[in-house]
Short mmCIF file of C-alpha atoms in Angstrom, two decimals:
data_model
loop_
_atom_site.label_atom_id
_atom_site.label_comp_id
_atom_site.label_asym_id
_atom_site.label_seq_id
_atom_site.Cartn_x
_atom_site.Cartn_y
_atom_site.Cartn_z
CA UNK T 19 31.76 141.07 15.02
CA UNK T 20 34.70 143.39 14.73
CA UNK T 21 35.96 142.46 18.21
CA UNK T 22 35.75 138.72 17.56
CA UNK T 23 37.41 139.02 14.18
CA UNK T 24 40.27 140.99 15.70
CA UNK T 25 40.62 138.40 18.47
CA UNK T 26 40.74 135.52 16.00
CA UNK T 27 43.30 137.37 13.88
CA UNK T 28 45.44 138.06 16.94
CA UNK T 29 45.33 134.40 17.99
CA UNK T 30 46.20 133.26 14.49
CA UNK T 31 49.16 135.62 14.35
CA UNK T 32 50.36 134.36 17.73
CA UNK T 33 50.23 130.73 16.60
CA UNK T 34 52.03 131.48 13.34
CA UNK T 35 54.75 133.40 15.17
CA UNK T 36 55.39 130.57 17.63
CA UNK T 37 55.36 127.92 14.88
CA UNK T 38 57.73 129.90 12.73
CA UNK T 39 60.55 130.01 15.28
CA UNK T 40 61.68 126.42 14.95
CA UNK T 41 61.47 126.68 11.19
CA UNK T 42 63.71 129.75 11.20
CA UNK T 43 66.15 128.04 13.56
CA UNK T 44 66.22 125.00 11.34
CA UNK T 45 66.82 127.12 8.27
CA UNK T 46 69.75 128.91 10.05
CA UNK T 47 71.36 125.49 10.64
CA UNK T 48 71.19 124.51 6.96
CA UNK T 49 74.62 123.85 5.57
CA UNK T 50 76.23 124.15 9.00
CA UNK T 51 76.95 120.44 9.19
CA UNK T 52 75.12 118.45 6.55
CA UNK T 53 76.78 115.24 7.74
CA UNK T 54 80.11 116.26 6.22
CA UNK T 55 82.98 113.97 6.98
CA UNK T 56 86.79 114.14 7.05
CA UNK T 57 88.94 111.11 6.33
CA UNK T 58 92.32 110.49 8.01
CA UNK T 59 95.00 108.08 6.91
CA UNK T 60 97.73 106.85 9.27
CA UNK T 61 100.60 104.71 8.00
CA UNK T 62 100.95 103.34 11.52
CA UNK T 63 99.01 103.94 14.76
CA UNK T 64 100.93 105.86 17.47
CA UNK T 65 102.46 103.73 20.16
CA UNK T 66 103.34 106.61 22.49
CA UNK T 67 103.05 110.34 22.97
CA UNK T 68 106.19 111.10 20.88
CA UNK T 69 104.77 109.27 17.91
CA UNK T 70 101.41 110.92 18.29
CA UNK T 71 102.93 114.39 18.50
CA UNK T 72 104.88 113.67 15.28
CA UNK T 73 101.63 113.31 13.31
CA UNK T 74 100.43 116.39 11.39
CA UNK T 75 97.02 116.02 13.03
CA UNK T 76 98.64 116.79 16.41
CA UNK T 77 98.32 120.47 15.61
CA UNK T 78 94.75 119.95 16.93
CA UNK T 79 93.53 122.93 14.95
CA UNK T 80 90.30 121.16 14.04
CA UNK T 81 87.88 119.08 16.03
CA UNK T 82 88.03 116.43 13.39
CA UNK T 83 91.79 115.90 13.86
CA UNK T 84 91.43 115.58 17.65
CA UNK T 85 88.61 113.07 17.28
CA UNK T 86 90.63 110.95 14.86
CA UNK T 87 93.69 110.98 17.13
CA UNK T 88 91.54 109.99 20.08
CA UNK T 89 90.55 106.75 18.33
CA UNK T 90 94.11 106.14 17.20
CA UNK T 91 95.37 106.54 20.78
CA UNK T 92 92.71 104.22 22.18
CA UNK T 93 93.88 101.46 19.84
CA UNK T 94 97.07 101.26 21.95
CA UNK T 95 95.10 100.45 25.13
CA UNK T 96 95.48 96.63 24.80
CA UNK T 97 99.27 96.88 24.65
CA UNK T 98 99.91 99.73 27.06
CA UNK T 99 97.33 101.55 29.17
CA UNK T 100 100.01 103.95 30.37
CA UNK T 101 100.92 105.04 26.81
CA UNK T 102 97.22 105.42 26.01
CA UNK T 103 96.54 107.61 29.03
CA UNK T 104 99.58 109.72 28.27
CA UNK T 105 98.36 110.34 24.76
CA UNK T 106 94.86 111.12 26.01
CA UNK T 107 96.24 113.56 28.48
CA UNK T 108 97.82 115.44 25.61
CA UNK T 109 94.56 115.39 23.67
CA UNK T 110 92.66 116.70 26.66
CA UNK T 111 94.79 119.86 26.81
CA UNK T 112 94.45 121.86 30.01
CA UNK T 113 92.89 118.87 31.85
CA UNK T 114 94.20 115.40 32.51
CA UNK T 115 92.39 112.12 32.35
CA UNK T 116 90.51 111.76 35.66
CA UNK T 117 90.56 108.65 37.84
CA UNK T 118 86.92 108.18 36.98
CA UNK T 119 87.74 108.23 33.27
CA UNK T 120 90.60 105.78 33.74
CA UNK T 121 88.23 103.37 35.43
CA UNK T 122 85.62 103.96 32.69
CA UNK T 123 88.16 103.05 29.97
CA UNK T 124 89.16 99.98 31.94
CA UNK T 125 85.57 98.87 32.32
CA UNK T 126 84.75 99.37 28.65
CA UNK T 127 87.95 98.06 27.09
CA UNK T 128 88.96 95.17 29.35
CA UNK T 129 89.06 92.13 27.07
CA UNK T 130 87.47 94.34 24.37
CA UNK T 131 90.41 96.22 23.09
CA UNK T 132 89.03 95.68 19.61
CA UNK T 133 86.34 98.36 20.09
CA UNK T 134 88.45 101.37 18.98
CA UNK T 135 89.87 99.32 16.11
CA UNK T 136 86.36 98.73 14.86
CA UNK T 137 86.13 102.41 13.76
CA UNK T 138 88.88 101.98 11.15
CA UNK T 139 88.24 100.84 7.53
CA UNK T 140 88.56 97.17 6.85
CA UNK T 141 87.68 96.10 10.38
CA UNK T 142 84.74 93.77 10.78
CA UNK T 143 83.43 91.16 13.19
CA UNK T 144 84.41 88.48 10.69
CA UNK T 145 88.13 89.40 10.76
CA UNK T 146 88.25 90.07 14.48
CA UNK T 147 88.20 93.84 13.83
CA UNK T 148 91.57 93.92 12.17
CA UNK T 149 91.79 97.17 10.16
CA UNK T 150 93.32 97.55 6.77
CA UNK T 151 96.79 99.16 6.49
CA UNK T 152 97.22 102.07 6.16
CA UNK T 153 94.73 102.84 8.94
CA UNK T 154 91.84 104.95 7.69
CA UNK T 155 89.15 106.51 9.77
CA UNK T 156 86.29 108.92 8.92
CA UNK T 157 84.90 111.48 11.33
CA UNK T 158 81.54 113.11 10.69
CA UNK T 159 79.54 116.16 11.76
CA UNK T 160 75.80 116.77 11.60
CA UNK T 161 73.85 120.01 11.43
CA UNK T 162 74.02 120.36 15.19
CA UNK T 163 77.64 119.46 15.85
CA UNK T 164 78.81 123.01 16.38
CA UNK T 165 75.66 124.55 17.85
CA UNK T 166 77.34 125.65 21.06
CA UNK T 167 80.26 128.03 20.74
CA UNK T 168 83.64 126.43 21.45
CA UNK T 169 82.06 123.01 21.70
CA UNK T 170 81.62 120.22 19.17
CA UNK T 171 80.07 116.76 19.05
CA UNK T 172 81.43 114.65 16.22
CA UNK T 173 80.51 111.17 15.11
CA UNK T 174 82.30 107.95 14.17
CA UNK T 175 81.05 104.72 12.72
CA UNK T 176 81.91 101.26 14.06
CA UNK T 177 81.57 98.21 11.84
CA UNK T 178 80.19 96.41 14.87
CA UNK T 179 77.28 98.80 15.52
CA UNK T 180 74.24 100.02 13.64
CA UNK T 181 74.34 103.62 14.77
CA UNK T 182 77.13 106.21 14.79
CA UNK T 183 78.63 107.15 18.14
CA UNK T 184 80.00 110.44 19.39
CA UNK T 185 83.04 112.21 20.73
CA UNK T 186 82.71 115.55 22.48
CA UNK T 187 85.37 118.22 22.10
CA UNK T 188 86.10 121.68 23.41
CA UNK T 189 87.94 124.53 21.78
CA UNK T 190 90.46 126.67 23.67
CA UNK T 191 89.95 130.15 22.20
CA UNK T 192 93.39 131.43 23.24
CA UNK T 193 95.18 128.85 21.00
CA UNK T 194 92.42 127.84 18.55
CA UNK T 195 93.05 124.19 19.37
CA UNK T 196 90.36 121.52 19.88
CA UNK T 197 90.72 119.23 22.88
CA UNK T 198 89.04 116.01 23.86
CA UNK T 199 86.27 116.45 26.43
CA UNK T 200 84.31 113.17 26.50
CA UNK T 201 84.61 109.82 24.77
CA UNK T 202 81.10 108.58 24.11
CA UNK T 203 81.85 105.83 21.61
CA UNK T 204 83.07 102.93 23.74
CA UNK T 205 79.78 101.11 24.23
CA UNK T 206 79.68 97.42 23.44
CA UNK T 207 79.61 96.32 19.82
CA UNK T 208 79.04 92.97 18.13
CA UNK T 209 81.46 90.31 19.26
CA UNK T 210 84.24 89.23 16.92
CA UNK T 211 82.99 86.21 15.03
CA UNK T 212 85.63 84.00 16.68
CA UNK T 213 84.12 84.83 20.10
CA UNK T 214 80.50 84.76 19.05
CA UNK T 215 78.97 81.31 19.59
CA UNK T 216 75.97 82.23 17.47
CA UNK T 217 78.22 83.15 14.51
CA UNK T 218 80.33 79.99 14.62
CA UNK T 219 79.68 77.08 12.30
CA UNK T 220 79.73 73.65 13.91
#
């Protein structure tokens, strides 16, 4: 009996040890993100790199600032792709926008330049995604946003989508600045009401 009791006890301890690991990991993440958000207000949206650099957020000393500026820069795409790419090059830091990324932006934003505007307050399908002025955007983190050292995944909310979408950023330790790594928030959203046949009243 002693042998079997010891065996059962050993198995039970093994199961409890394995089960406790995710619990401890989850507890260590508590309070790390908690879906906190930061709100940014722009009197105007930048039209070129000089205007973007003049904004206080251009210090890029937080991932939130870089994410907000990314959306602000993308709003220029419909008027000037070159200005947009120049601003994104600045936000990417040591790396430039690749040819693949340029084609990706073109594919996602061609005739849908309203997508980045949809992340700003006041924009909606009903008003053609026209934001309120001043331009206000909120950027959120979750408990896992900063799990990997020098990397962050932050979240933004479009008025034309049900779920939040993400922007990936990378920190340069030598300067403490956060740079854009990957824009993951340009998927299709609901059409503006004026373009949506199912939303129109006949």
